[in-house]
Amino acid sequence: WRLEPEGKRQTRRPHRRLSRQRLARGSEVRRLTSNLPEAVSFVIQEKLENYIDYLDDLGYIDAVLETADFDTLFSVITQMLQSGNKDRILATHLFIGDAMRLYTKYPDSDGNPSTSKICLLFQQKLPDSTVVEALHKNVFSNIYAVRSSTVYTLGRISLKTSIPVLKESFRSSLDNDPLLLPQLLSALVWLGRSHIWKLIEKMASSPHDMTRWAALGCGFLDYFDNPK
């Protein structure tokens, strides 16, 4: 209520009610802008979290990659992967998967496709960054959605160095995580792992019902022309 001079009615002034989340975000922005490196990290995190609204948008990917140097980018991406927050991790997987596979933009004014040089640089530098180790750790996350998405991402970005990690996960999943086995098989196939039927035979001969059923759900049995 606003008190008016004597003799005038008291009127309720309309006001804008800010959510606690918005107030907290504003406070966070003010705190971070006093520290430039933290502010840049905050901007990158927000862009990664919002990437789900810009899937396959190479212009948006370029904008993220141009926000900071690669050391800073890889540091922030690693922190996102290590956050333990499922939504943050999955959003980061989406960005990594597209940034590692897309590099041709829409046609330029002459009708020719233009290449994103910064995207190509990202693809060249990521395999030697801390991001790979963070991805490998998340293969063994205690959150199923994170494990599954991580395995898919490693296969999608064709990291051959991930094969030993995926094989280790396969061995432990035979007894402990049968639902993850089809995703692991798919990733190993993408990475060029041969003798995939030997892995399927291990699943089919498992003493655990769920593991044997997972062998039927892996999709490779649809290739009826295969002698197996």
mmCIF file with all atom_site columns, C-alpha atoms in Angstrom:
data_model
loop_
_atom_site.group_PDB
_atom_site.id
_atom_site.type_symbol
_atom_site.label_atom_id
_atom_site.label_alt_id
_atom_site.label_comp_id
_atom_site.label_asym_id
_atom_site.label_entity_id
_atom_site.label_seq_id
_atom_site.pdbx_PDB_ins_code
_atom_site.Cartn_x
_atom_site.Cartn_y
_atom_site.Cartn_z
_atom_site.occupancy
_atom_site.B_iso_or_equiv
_atom_site.pdbx_formal_charge
_atom_site.auth_seq_id
_atom_site.auth_comp_id
_atom_site.auth_asym_id
_atom_site.auth_atom_id
_atom_site.pdbx_PDB_model_num
ATOM 1   C CA . TRP A 1 1   ? 0.000  0.000   0.000   1.00 0.00 ? 1   TRP A CA 1
ATOM 2   C CA . ARG A 1 2   ? 1.163  3.513   -0.758  1.00 0.00 ? 2   ARG A CA 1
ATOM 3   C CA . LEU A 1 3   ? 0.212  6.231   1.730   1.00 0.00 ? 3   LEU A CA 1
ATOM 4   C CA . GLU A 1 4   ? -1.117 9.338   0.017   1.00 0.00 ? 4   GLU A CA 1
ATOM 5   C CA . PRO A 1 5   ? -1.425 12.828  1.582   1.00 0.00 ? 5   PRO A CA 1
ATOM 6   C CA . GLU A 1 6   ? -4.361 13.226  3.941   1.00 0.00 ? 6   GLU A CA 1
ATOM 7   C CA . GLY A 1 7   ? -7.688 13.465  2.155   1.00 0.00 ? 7   GLY A CA 1
ATOM 8   C CA . LYS A 1 8   ? -6.654 11.267  -0.799  1.00 0.00 ? 8   LYS A CA 1
ATOM 9   C CA . ARG A 1 9   ? -7.467 7.634   -1.227  1.00 0.00 ? 9   ARG A CA 1
ATOM 10  C CA . GLN A 1 10  ? -4.910 5.031   -0.448  1.00 0.00 ? 10  GLN A CA 1
ATOM 11  C CA . THR A 1 11  ? -4.131 3.119   -3.648  1.00 0.00 ? 11  THR A CA 1
ATOM 12  C CA . ARG A 1 12  ? -2.296 -0.117  -4.293  1.00 0.00 ? 12  ARG A CA 1
ATOM 13  C CA . ARG A 1 13  ? 0.545  0.456   -6.705  1.00 0.00 ? 13  ARG A CA 1
ATOM 14  C CA . PRO A 1 14  ? 1.071  -2.379  -9.173  1.00 0.00 ? 14  PRO A CA 1
ATOM 15  C CA . HIS A 1 15  ? 4.516  -3.890  -8.847  1.00 0.00 ? 15  HIS A CA 1
ATOM 16  C CA . ARG A 1 16  ? 6.491  -6.516  -10.637 1.00 0.00 ? 16  ARG A CA 1
ATOM 17  C CA . ARG A 1 17  ? 7.134  -9.614  -8.628  1.00 0.00 ? 17  ARG A CA 1
ATOM 18  C CA . LEU A 1 18  ? 10.465 -11.237 -9.480  1.00 0.00 ? 18  LEU A CA 1
ATOM 19  C CA . SER A 1 19  ? 10.916 -14.947 -9.005  1.00 0.00 ? 19  SER A CA 1
ATOM 20  C CA . ARG A 1 20  ? 13.526 -16.158 -6.562  1.00 0.00 ? 20  ARG A CA 1
ATOM 21  C CA . GLN A 1 21  ? 15.297 -17.859 -9.441  1.00 0.00 ? 21  GLN A CA 1
ATOM 22  C CA . ARG A 1 22  ? 15.518 -14.612 -11.404 1.00 0.00 ? 22  ARG A CA 1
ATOM 23  C CA . LEU A 1 23  ? 16.723 -12.662 -8.392  1.00 0.00 ? 23  LEU A CA 1
ATOM 24  C CA . ALA A 1 24  ? 19.368 -15.306 -7.711  1.00 0.00 ? 24  ALA A CA 1
ATOM 25  C CA . ARG A 1 25  ? 20.463 -15.251 -11.362 1.00 0.00 ? 25  ARG A CA 1
ATOM 26  C CA . GLY A 1 26  ? 20.773 -11.466 -11.289 1.00 0.00 ? 26  GLY A CA 1
ATOM 27  C CA . SER A 1 27  ? 22.847 -11.629 -8.132  1.00 0.00 ? 27  SER A CA 1
ATOM 28  C CA . GLU A 1 28  ? 25.060 -14.281 -9.727  1.00 0.00 ? 28  GLU A CA 1
ATOM 29  C CA . VAL A 1 29  ? 25.613 -12.168 -12.835 1.00 0.00 ? 29  VAL A CA 1
ATOM 30  C CA . ARG A 1 30  ? 26.581 -9.117  -10.746 1.00 0.00 ? 30  ARG A CA 1
ATOM 31  C CA . ARG A 1 31  ? 29.001 -11.221 -8.719  1.00 0.00 ? 31  ARG A CA 1
ATOM 32  C CA . LEU A 1 32  ? 30.623 -12.787 -11.769 1.00 0.00 ? 32  LEU A CA 1
ATOM 33  C CA . THR A 1 33  ? 30.989 -9.613  -13.787 1.00 0.00 ? 33  THR A CA 1
ATOM 34  C CA . SER A 1 34  ? 33.412 -8.367  -11.157 1.00 0.00 ? 34  SER A CA 1
ATOM 35  C CA . ASN A 1 35  ? 35.662 -11.283 -12.130 1.00 0.00 ? 35  ASN A CA 1
ATOM 36  C CA . LEU A 1 36  ? 36.114 -11.507 -15.912 1.00 0.00 ? 36  LEU A CA 1
ATOM 37  C CA . PRO A 1 37  ? 37.288 -15.156 -16.140 1.00 0.00 ? 37  PRO A CA 1
ATOM 38  C CA . GLU A 1 38  ? 34.336 -16.281 -14.019 1.00 0.00 ? 38  GLU A CA 1
ATOM 39  C CA . ALA A 1 39  ? 31.992 -14.147 -16.096 1.00 0.00 ? 39  ALA A CA 1
ATOM 40  C CA . VAL A 1 40  ? 33.214 -15.769 -19.314 1.00 0.00 ? 40  VAL A CA 1
ATOM 41  C CA . SER A 1 41  ? 32.796 -19.228 -17.779 1.00 0.00 ? 41  SER A CA 1
ATOM 42  C CA . PHE A 1 42  ? 29.272 -18.338 -16.710 1.00 0.00 ? 42  PHE A CA 1
ATOM 43  C CA . VAL A 1 43  ? 28.390 -17.216 -20.255 1.00 0.00 ? 43  VAL A CA 1
ATOM 44  C CA . ILE A 1 44  ? 29.766 -20.450 -21.754 1.00 0.00 ? 44  ILE A CA 1
ATOM 45  C CA . GLN A 1 45  ? 27.811 -22.558 -19.258 1.00 0.00 ? 45  GLN A CA 1
ATOM 46  C CA . GLU A 1 46  ? 24.583 -20.754 -20.121 1.00 0.00 ? 46  GLU A CA 1
ATOM 47  C CA . LYS A 1 47  ? 25.178 -21.214 -23.840 1.00 0.00 ? 47  LYS A CA 1
ATOM 48  C CA . LEU A 1 48  ? 25.849 -24.921 -23.391 1.00 0.00 ? 48  LEU A CA 1
ATOM 49  C CA . GLU A 1 49  ? 22.730 -25.378 -21.270 1.00 0.00 ? 49  GLU A CA 1
ATOM 50  C CA . ASN A 1 50  ? 20.642 -23.586 -23.916 1.00 0.00 ? 50  ASN A CA 1
ATOM 51  C CA . TYR A 1 51  ? 22.077 -25.526 -26.848 1.00 0.00 ? 51  TYR A CA 1
ATOM 52  C CA . ILE A 1 52  ? 19.095 -27.874 -26.877 1.00 0.00 ? 52  ILE A CA 1
ATOM 53  C CA . ASP A 1 53  ? 17.150 -24.977 -28.431 1.00 0.00 ? 53  ASP A CA 1
ATOM 54  C CA . TYR A 1 54  ? 19.735 -24.614 -31.232 1.00 0.00 ? 54  TYR A CA 1
ATOM 55  C CA . LEU A 1 55  ? 20.439 -28.192 -32.314 1.00 0.00 ? 55  LEU A CA 1
ATOM 56  C CA . ASP A 1 56  ? 22.505 -28.494 -35.529 1.00 0.00 ? 56  ASP A CA 1
ATOM 57  C CA . ASP A 1 57  ? 22.868 -24.699 -35.632 1.00 0.00 ? 57  ASP A CA 1
ATOM 58  C CA . LEU A 1 58  ? 26.469 -24.204 -36.704 1.00 0.00 ? 58  LEU A CA 1
ATOM 59  C CA . GLY A 1 59  ? 26.161 -20.449 -36.252 1.00 0.00 ? 59  GLY A CA 1
ATOM 60  C CA . TYR A 1 60  ? 25.321 -20.981 -32.572 1.00 0.00 ? 60  TYR A CA 1
ATOM 61  C CA . ILE A 1 61  ? 28.154 -23.498 -32.203 1.00 0.00 ? 61  ILE A CA 1
ATOM 62  C CA . ASP A 1 62  ? 30.575 -20.967 -33.680 1.00 0.00 ? 62  ASP A CA 1
ATOM 63  C CA . ALA A 1 63  ? 29.321 -18.320 -31.249 1.00 0.00 ? 63  ALA A CA 1
ATOM 64  C CA . VAL A 1 64  ? 30.028 -20.624 -28.304 1.00 0.00 ? 64  VAL A CA 1
ATOM 65  C CA . LEU A 1 65  ? 33.496 -21.535 -29.564 1.00 0.00 ? 65  LEU A CA 1
ATOM 66  C CA . GLU A 1 66  ? 34.353 -17.878 -30.130 1.00 0.00 ? 66  GLU A CA 1
ATOM 67  C CA . THR A 1 67  ? 33.432 -16.930 -26.560 1.00 0.00 ? 67  THR A CA 1
ATOM 68  C CA . ALA A 1 68  ? 36.877 -17.795 -25.174 1.00 0.00 ? 68  ALA A CA 1
ATOM 69  C CA . ASP A 1 69  ? 40.161 -19.527 -25.950 1.00 0.00 ? 69  ASP A CA 1
ATOM 70  C CA . PHE A 1 70  ? 40.172 -23.313 -26.227 1.00 0.00 ? 70  PHE A CA 1
ATOM 71  C CA . ASP A 1 71  ? 41.798 -23.869 -22.827 1.00 0.00 ? 71  ASP A CA 1
ATOM 72  C CA . THR A 1 72  ? 38.938 -21.983 -21.178 1.00 0.00 ? 72  THR A CA 1
ATOM 73  C CA . LEU A 1 73  ? 36.330 -23.731 -23.299 1.00 0.00 ? 73  LEU A CA 1
ATOM 74  C CA . PHE A 1 74  ? 37.652 -27.190 -22.491 1.00 0.00 ? 74  PHE A CA 1
ATOM 75  C CA . SER A 1 75  ? 37.916 -26.284 -18.811 1.00 0.00 ? 75  SER A CA 1
ATOM 76  C CA . VAL A 1 76  ? 34.270 -25.175 -18.669 1.00 0.00 ? 76  VAL A CA 1
ATOM 77  C CA . ILE A 1 77  ? 33.055 -28.194 -20.665 1.00 0.00 ? 77  ILE A CA 1
ATOM 78  C CA . THR A 1 78  ? 34.993 -30.473 -18.308 1.00 0.00 ? 78  THR A CA 1
ATOM 79  C CA . GLN A 1 79  ? 33.392 -28.780 -15.293 1.00 0.00 ? 79  GLN A CA 1
ATOM 80  C CA . MET A 1 80  ? 29.957 -29.251 -16.844 1.00 0.00 ? 80  MET A CA 1
ATOM 81  C CA . LEU A 1 81  ? 30.634 -32.948 -17.376 1.00 0.00 ? 81  LEU A CA 1
ATOM 82  C CA . GLN A 1 82  ? 31.864 -33.321 -13.804 1.00 0.00 ? 82  GLN A CA 1
ATOM 83  C CA . SER A 1 83  ? 28.978 -31.352 -12.277 1.00 0.00 ? 83  SER A CA 1
ATOM 84  C CA . GLY A 1 84  ? 26.884 -34.405 -11.411 1.00 0.00 ? 84  GLY A CA 1
ATOM 85  C CA . ASN A 1 85  ? 23.862 -32.536 -12.790 1.00 0.00 ? 85  ASN A CA 1
ATOM 86  C CA . LYS A 1 86  ? 22.123 -34.806 -15.312 1.00 0.00 ? 86  LYS A CA 1
ATOM 87  C CA . ASP A 1 87  ? 20.546 -32.029 -17.378 1.00 0.00 ? 87  ASP A CA 1
ATOM 88  C CA . ARG A 1 88  ? 23.797 -30.081 -17.623 1.00 0.00 ? 88  ARG A CA 1
ATOM 89  C CA . ILE A 1 89  ? 25.737 -33.171 -18.638 1.00 0.00 ? 89  ILE A CA 1
ATOM 90  C CA . LEU A 1 90  ? 23.248 -34.247 -21.298 1.00 0.00 ? 90  LEU A CA 1
ATOM 91  C CA . ALA A 1 91  ? 23.100 -30.734 -22.771 1.00 0.00 ? 91  ALA A CA 1
ATOM 92  C CA . THR A 1 92  ? 26.907 -30.711 -22.945 1.00 0.00 ? 92  THR A CA 1
ATOM 93  C CA . HIS A 1 93  ? 26.864 -34.086 -24.721 1.00 0.00 ? 93  HIS A CA 1
ATOM 94  C CA . LEU A 1 94  ? 24.562 -32.642 -27.375 1.00 0.00 ? 94  LEU A CA 1
ATOM 95  C CA . PHE A 1 95  ? 26.918 -29.729 -27.968 1.00 0.00 ? 95  PHE A CA 1
ATOM 96  C CA . ILE A 1 96  ? 30.049 -31.899 -28.106 1.00 0.00 ? 96  ILE A CA 1
ATOM 97  C CA . GLY A 1 97  ? 28.423 -34.333 -30.524 1.00 0.00 ? 97  GLY A CA 1
ATOM 98  C CA . ASP A 1 98  ? 27.405 -31.623 -32.982 1.00 0.00 ? 98  ASP A CA 1
ATOM 99  C CA . ALA A 1 99  ? 30.558 -29.532 -32.630 1.00 0.00 ? 99  ALA A CA 1
ATOM 100 C CA . MET A 1 100 ? 32.680 -32.591 -33.411 1.00 0.00 ? 100 MET A CA 1
ATOM 101 C CA . ARG A 1 101 ? 30.722 -33.528 -36.533 1.00 0.00 ? 101 ARG A CA 1
ATOM 102 C CA . LEU A 1 102 ? 29.488 -30.295 -38.103 1.00 0.00 ? 102 LEU A CA 1
ATOM 103 C CA . TYR A 1 103 ? 31.735 -27.836 -39.872 1.00 0.00 ? 103 TYR A CA 1
ATOM 104 C CA . THR A 1 104 ? 29.950 -26.765 -43.081 1.00 0.00 ? 104 THR A CA 1
ATOM 105 C CA . LYS A 1 105 ? 27.680 -23.741 -42.816 1.00 0.00 ? 105 LYS A CA 1
ATOM 106 C CA . TYR A 1 106 ? 24.771 -22.771 -44.998 1.00 0.00 ? 106 TYR A CA 1
ATOM 107 C CA . PRO A 1 107 ? 25.748 -21.549 -48.509 1.00 0.00 ? 107 PRO A CA 1
ATOM 108 C CA . ASP A 1 108 ? 27.329 -18.114 -48.694 1.00 0.00 ? 108 ASP A CA 1
ATOM 109 C CA . SER A 1 109 ? 26.229 -15.275 -50.990 1.00 0.00 ? 109 SER A CA 1
ATOM 110 C CA . ASP A 1 110 ? 27.744 -17.087 -53.988 1.00 0.00 ? 110 ASP A CA 1
ATOM 111 C CA . GLY A 1 111 ? 25.895 -20.293 -53.188 1.00 0.00 ? 111 GLY A CA 1
ATOM 112 C CA . ASN A 1 112 ? 28.994 -22.118 -51.975 1.00 0.00 ? 112 ASN A CA 1
ATOM 113 C CA . PRO A 1 113 ? 29.110 -23.859 -48.581 1.00 0.00 ? 113 PRO A CA 1
ATOM 114 C CA . SER A 1 114 ? 31.432 -22.090 -46.166 1.00 0.00 ? 114 SER A CA 1
ATOM 115 C CA . THR A 1 115 ? 33.582 -23.994 -43.693 1.00 0.00 ? 115 THR A CA 1
ATOM 116 C CA . SER A 1 116 ? 33.799 -23.151 -40.004 1.00 0.00 ? 116 SER A CA 1
ATOM 117 C CA . LYS A 1 117 ? 37.505 -22.980 -39.246 1.00 0.00 ? 117 LYS A CA 1
ATOM 118 C CA . ILE A 1 118 ? 37.006 -22.644 -35.491 1.00 0.00 ? 118 ILE A CA 1
ATOM 119 C CA . CYS A 1 119 ? 34.829 -25.748 -35.500 1.00 0.00 ? 119 CYS A CA 1
ATOM 120 C CA . LEU A 1 120 ? 37.556 -27.692 -37.305 1.00 0.00 ? 120 LEU A CA 1
ATOM 121 C CA . LEU A 1 121 ? 40.094 -26.484 -34.737 1.00 0.00 ? 121 LEU A CA 1
ATOM 122 C CA . PHE A 1 122 ? 37.797 -27.648 -31.932 1.00 0.00 ? 122 PHE A CA 1
ATOM 123 C CA . GLN A 1 123 ? 37.599 -31.082 -33.542 1.00 0.00 ? 123 GLN A CA 1
ATOM 124 C CA . GLN A 1 124 ? 41.380 -31.273 -33.801 1.00 0.00 ? 124 GLN A CA 1
ATOM 125 C CA . LYS A 1 125 ? 42.080 -30.170 -30.231 1.00 0.00 ? 125 LYS A CA 1
ATOM 126 C CA . LEU A 1 126 ? 39.358 -31.950 -28.226 1.00 0.00 ? 126 LEU A CA 1
ATOM 127 C CA . PRO A 1 127 ? 40.919 -35.472 -28.352 1.00 0.00 ? 127 PRO A CA 1
ATOM 128 C CA . ASP A 1 128 ? 43.936 -34.184 -26.395 1.00 0.00 ? 128 ASP A CA 1
ATOM 129 C CA . SER A 1 129 ? 41.900 -32.182 -23.872 1.00 0.00 ? 129 SER A CA 1
ATOM 130 C CA . THR A 1 130 ? 40.604 -32.890 -20.369 1.00 0.00 ? 130 THR A CA 1
ATOM 131 C CA . VAL A 1 131 ? 37.130 -33.345 -21.868 1.00 0.00 ? 131 VAL A CA 1
ATOM 132 C CA . VAL A 1 132 ? 37.968 -36.897 -22.964 1.00 0.00 ? 132 VAL A CA 1
ATOM 133 C CA . GLU A 1 133 ? 38.955 -37.995 -19.457 1.00 0.00 ? 133 GLU A CA 1
ATOM 134 C CA . ALA A 1 134 ? 35.747 -36.479 -18.075 1.00 0.00 ? 134 ALA A CA 1
ATOM 135 C CA . LEU A 1 135 ? 33.714 -38.392 -20.668 1.00 0.00 ? 135 LEU A CA 1
ATOM 136 C CA . HIS A 1 136 ? 35.503 -41.628 -19.791 1.00 0.00 ? 136 HIS A CA 1
ATOM 137 C CA . LYS A 1 137 ? 34.715 -41.159 -16.103 1.00 0.00 ? 137 LYS A CA 1
ATOM 138 C CA . ASN A 1 138 ? 31.045 -40.607 -16.892 1.00 0.00 ? 138 ASN A CA 1
ATOM 139 C CA . VAL A 1 139 ? 30.866 -43.995 -18.598 1.00 0.00 ? 139 VAL A CA 1
ATOM 140 C CA . PHE A 1 140 ? 30.790 -45.291 -15.008 1.00 0.00 ? 140 PHE A CA 1
ATOM 141 C CA . SER A 1 141 ? 28.445 -42.624 -13.595 1.00 0.00 ? 141 SER A CA 1
ATOM 142 C CA . ASN A 1 142 ? 25.872 -43.715 -11.014 1.00 0.00 ? 142 ASN A CA 1
ATOM 143 C CA . ILE A 1 143 ? 23.153 -42.118 -13.186 1.00 0.00 ? 143 ILE A CA 1
ATOM 144 C CA . TYR A 1 144 ? 21.971 -44.424 -15.970 1.00 0.00 ? 144 TYR A CA 1
ATOM 145 C CA . ALA A 1 145 ? 20.966 -41.587 -18.328 1.00 0.00 ? 145 ALA A CA 1
ATOM 146 C CA . VAL A 1 146 ? 24.473 -40.126 -18.019 1.00 0.00 ? 146 VAL A CA 1
ATOM 147 C CA . ARG A 1 147 ? 26.145 -43.493 -18.669 1.00 0.00 ? 147 ARG A CA 1
ATOM 148 C CA . SER A 1 148 ? 24.013 -44.169 -21.728 1.00 0.00 ? 148 SER A CA 1
ATOM 149 C CA . SER A 1 149 ? 24.397 -40.679 -23.183 1.00 0.00 ? 149 SER A CA 1
ATOM 150 C CA . THR A 1 150 ? 28.156 -40.712 -22.582 1.00 0.00 ? 150 THR A CA 1
ATOM 151 C CA . VAL A 1 151 ? 28.583 -44.030 -24.385 1.00 0.00 ? 151 VAL A CA 1
ATOM 152 C CA . TYR A 1 152 ? 26.514 -42.746 -27.305 1.00 0.00 ? 152 TYR A CA 1
ATOM 153 C CA . THR A 1 153 ? 28.554 -39.530 -27.455 1.00 0.00 ? 153 THR A CA 1
ATOM 154 C CA . LEU A 1 154 ? 31.904 -41.370 -27.448 1.00 0.00 ? 154 LEU A CA 1
ATOM 155 C CA . GLY A 1 155 ? 30.746 -43.511 -30.355 1.00 0.00 ? 155 GLY A CA 1
ATOM 156 C CA . ARG A 1 156 ? 29.303 -40.543 -32.220 1.00 0.00 ? 156 ARG A CA 1
ATOM 157 C CA . ILE A 1 157 ? 32.479 -38.469 -32.079 1.00 0.00 ? 157 ILE A CA 1
ATOM 158 C CA . SER A 1 158 ? 34.608 -41.485 -33.100 1.00 0.00 ? 158 SER A CA 1
ATOM 159 C CA . LEU A 1 159 ? 37.173 -41.406 -30.305 1.00 0.00 ? 159 LEU A CA 1
ATOM 160 C CA . LYS A 1 160 ? 39.222 -44.552 -30.938 1.00 0.00 ? 160 LYS A CA 1
ATOM 161 C CA . THR A 1 161 ? 41.024 -44.048 -27.632 1.00 0.00 ? 161 THR A CA 1
ATOM 162 C CA . SER A 1 162 ? 37.717 -44.757 -25.908 1.00 0.00 ? 162 SER A CA 1
ATOM 163 C CA . ILE A 1 163 ? 37.596 -48.401 -27.034 1.00 0.00 ? 163 ILE A CA 1
ATOM 164 C CA . PRO A 1 164 ? 39.429 -49.786 -23.939 1.00 0.00 ? 164 PRO A CA 1
ATOM 165 C CA . VAL A 1 165 ? 37.101 -47.820 -21.633 1.00 0.00 ? 165 VAL A CA 1
ATOM 166 C CA . LEU A 1 166 ? 34.007 -49.084 -23.439 1.00 0.00 ? 166 LEU A CA 1
ATOM 167 C CA . LYS A 1 167 ? 35.298 -52.670 -23.329 1.00 0.00 ? 167 LYS A CA 1
ATOM 168 C CA . GLU A 1 168 ? 35.890 -52.344 -19.587 1.00 0.00 ? 168 GLU A CA 1
ATOM 169 C CA . SER A 1 169 ? 32.366 -51.017 -19.171 1.00 0.00 ? 169 SER A CA 1
ATOM 170 C CA . PHE A 1 170 ? 31.032 -53.918 -21.252 1.00 0.00 ? 170 PHE A CA 1
ATOM 171 C CA . ARG A 1 171 ? 32.700 -56.480 -18.995 1.00 0.00 ? 171 ARG A CA 1
ATOM 172 C CA . SER A 1 172 ? 31.295 -54.923 -15.824 1.00 0.00 ? 172 SER A CA 1
ATOM 173 C CA . SER A 1 173 ? 27.860 -54.383 -17.393 1.00 0.00 ? 173 SER A CA 1
ATOM 174 C CA . LEU A 1 174 ? 27.433 -58.075 -18.187 1.00 0.00 ? 174 LEU A CA 1
ATOM 175 C CA . ASP A 1 175 ? 26.618 -58.664 -14.525 1.00 0.00 ? 175 ASP A CA 1
ATOM 176 C CA . ASN A 1 176 ? 25.683 -55.214 -13.260 1.00 0.00 ? 176 ASN A CA 1
ATOM 177 C CA . ASP A 1 177 ? 24.168 -53.064 -16.010 1.00 0.00 ? 177 ASP A CA 1
ATOM 178 C CA . PRO A 1 178 ? 22.562 -55.160 -18.799 1.00 0.00 ? 178 PRO A CA 1
ATOM 179 C CA . LEU A 1 179 ? 20.422 -52.265 -20.076 1.00 0.00 ? 179 LEU A CA 1
ATOM 180 C CA . LEU A 1 180 ? 23.589 -50.423 -21.094 1.00 0.00 ? 180 LEU A CA 1
ATOM 181 C CA . LEU A 1 181 ? 24.947 -53.320 -23.183 1.00 0.00 ? 181 LEU A CA 1
ATOM 182 C CA . PRO A 1 182 ? 23.113 -52.534 -26.472 1.00 0.00 ? 182 PRO A CA 1
ATOM 183 C CA . GLN A 1 183 ? 24.401 -48.945 -26.364 1.00 0.00 ? 183 GLN A CA 1
ATOM 184 C CA . LEU A 1 184 ? 27.936 -50.180 -25.682 1.00 0.00 ? 184 LEU A CA 1
ATOM 185 C CA . LEU A 1 185 ? 27.771 -52.591 -28.617 1.00 0.00 ? 185 LEU A CA 1
ATOM 186 C CA . SER A 1 186 ? 26.574 -49.832 -30.941 1.00 0.00 ? 186 SER A CA 1
ATOM 187 C CA . ALA A 1 187 ? 29.378 -47.504 -29.854 1.00 0.00 ? 187 ALA A CA 1
ATOM 188 C CA . LEU A 1 188 ? 32.000 -50.218 -30.350 1.00 0.00 ? 188 LEU A CA 1
ATOM 189 C CA . VAL A 1 189 ? 30.668 -50.897 -33.848 1.00 0.00 ? 189 VAL A CA 1
ATOM 190 C CA . TRP A 1 190 ? 30.861 -47.176 -34.693 1.00 0.00 ? 190 TRP A CA 1
ATOM 191 C CA . LEU A 1 191 ? 34.449 -47.149 -33.498 1.00 0.00 ? 191 LEU A CA 1
ATOM 192 C CA . GLY A 1 192 ? 35.348 -50.044 -35.772 1.00 0.00 ? 192 GLY A CA 1
ATOM 193 C CA . ARG A 1 193 ? 35.464 -52.769 -33.149 1.00 0.00 ? 193 ARG A CA 1
ATOM 194 C CA . SER A 1 194 ? 35.476 -56.097 -35.007 1.00 0.00 ? 194 SER A CA 1
ATOM 195 C CA . HIS A 1 195 ? 34.277 -59.507 -33.810 1.00 0.00 ? 195 HIS A CA 1
ATOM 196 C CA . ILE A 1 196 ? 31.136 -57.960 -32.334 1.00 0.00 ? 196 ILE A CA 1
ATOM 197 C CA . TRP A 1 197 ? 29.420 -61.359 -32.374 1.00 0.00 ? 197 TRP A CA 1
ATOM 198 C CA . LYS A 1 198 ? 31.813 -62.635 -29.731 1.00 0.00 ? 198 LYS A CA 1
ATOM 199 C CA . LEU A 1 199 ? 30.486 -59.953 -27.403 1.00 0.00 ? 199 LEU A CA 1
ATOM 200 C CA . ILE A 1 200 ? 26.898 -60.862 -28.255 1.00 0.00 ? 200 ILE A CA 1
ATOM 201 C CA . GLU A 1 201 ? 27.692 -64.528 -27.520 1.00 0.00 ? 201 GLU A CA 1
ATOM 202 C CA . LYS A 1 202 ? 28.946 -63.507 -24.082 1.00 0.00 ? 202 LYS A CA 1
ATOM 203 C CA . MET A 1 203 ? 25.650 -61.769 -23.442 1.00 0.00 ? 203 MET A CA 1
ATOM 204 C CA . ALA A 1 204 ? 23.599 -64.692 -24.741 1.00 0.00 ? 204 ALA A CA 1
ATOM 205 C CA . SER A 1 205 ? 25.465 -67.179 -22.555 1.00 0.00 ? 205 SER A CA 1
ATOM 206 C CA . SER A 1 206 ? 25.190 -65.075 -19.387 1.00 0.00 ? 206 SER A CA 1
ATOM 207 C CA . PRO A 1 207 ? 23.535 -66.666 -16.329 1.00 0.00 ? 207 PRO A CA 1
ATOM 208 C CA . HIS A 1 208 ? 21.497 -63.469 -15.889 1.00 0.00 ? 208 HIS A CA 1
ATOM 209 C CA . ASP A 1 209 ? 18.109 -63.272 -17.604 1.00 0.00 ? 209 ASP A CA 1
ATOM 210 C CA . MET A 1 210 ? 18.309 -59.512 -18.240 1.00 0.00 ? 210 MET A CA 1
ATOM 211 C CA . THR A 1 211 ? 21.691 -59.841 -19.937 1.00 0.00 ? 211 THR A CA 1
ATOM 212 C CA . ARG A 1 212 ? 20.402 -62.562 -22.275 1.00 0.00 ? 212 ARG A CA 1
ATOM 213 C CA . TRP A 1 213 ? 17.350 -60.459 -23.118 1.00 0.00 ? 213 TRP A CA 1
ATOM 214 C CA . ALA A 1 214 ? 19.645 -57.497 -23.817 1.00 0.00 ? 214 ALA A CA 1
ATOM 215 C CA . ALA A 1 215 ? 21.349 -59.610 -26.502 1.00 0.00 ? 215 ALA A CA 1
ATOM 216 C CA . LEU A 1 216 ? 18.003 -59.845 -28.296 1.00 0.00 ? 216 LEU A CA 1
ATOM 217 C CA . GLY A 1 217 ? 17.505 -56.101 -28.015 1.00 0.00 ? 217 GLY A CA 1
ATOM 218 C CA . CYS A 1 218 ? 20.860 -55.011 -29.393 1.00 0.00 ? 218 CYS A CA 1
ATOM 219 C CA . GLY A 1 219 ? 19.543 -54.777 -32.971 1.00 0.00 ? 219 GLY A CA 1
ATOM 220 C CA . PHE A 1 220 ? 22.314 -56.747 -34.659 1.00 0.00 ? 220 PHE A CA 1
ATOM 221 C CA . LEU A 1 221 ? 20.124 -59.845 -34.900 1.00 0.00 ? 221 LEU A CA 1
ATOM 222 C CA . ASP A 1 222 ? 18.166 -58.036 -37.614 1.00 0.00 ? 222 ASP A CA 1
ATOM 223 C CA . TYR A 1 223 ? 20.936 -58.858 -40.080 1.00 0.00 ? 223 TYR A CA 1
ATOM 224 C CA . PHE A 1 224 ? 19.445 -62.183 -41.146 1.00 0.00 ? 224 PHE A CA 1
ATOM 225 C CA . ASP A 1 225 ? 21.906 -62.651 -43.992 1.00 0.00 ? 225 ASP A CA 1
ATOM 226 C CA . ASN A 1 226 ? 24.679 -63.103 -41.443 1.00 0.00 ? 226 ASN A CA 1
ATOM 227 C CA . PRO A 1 227 ? 25.466 -66.823 -40.819 1.00 0.00 ? 227 PRO A CA 1
ATOM 228 C CA . LYS A 1 228 ? 25.124 -66.221 -37.077 1.00 0.00 ? 228 LYS A CA 1
#
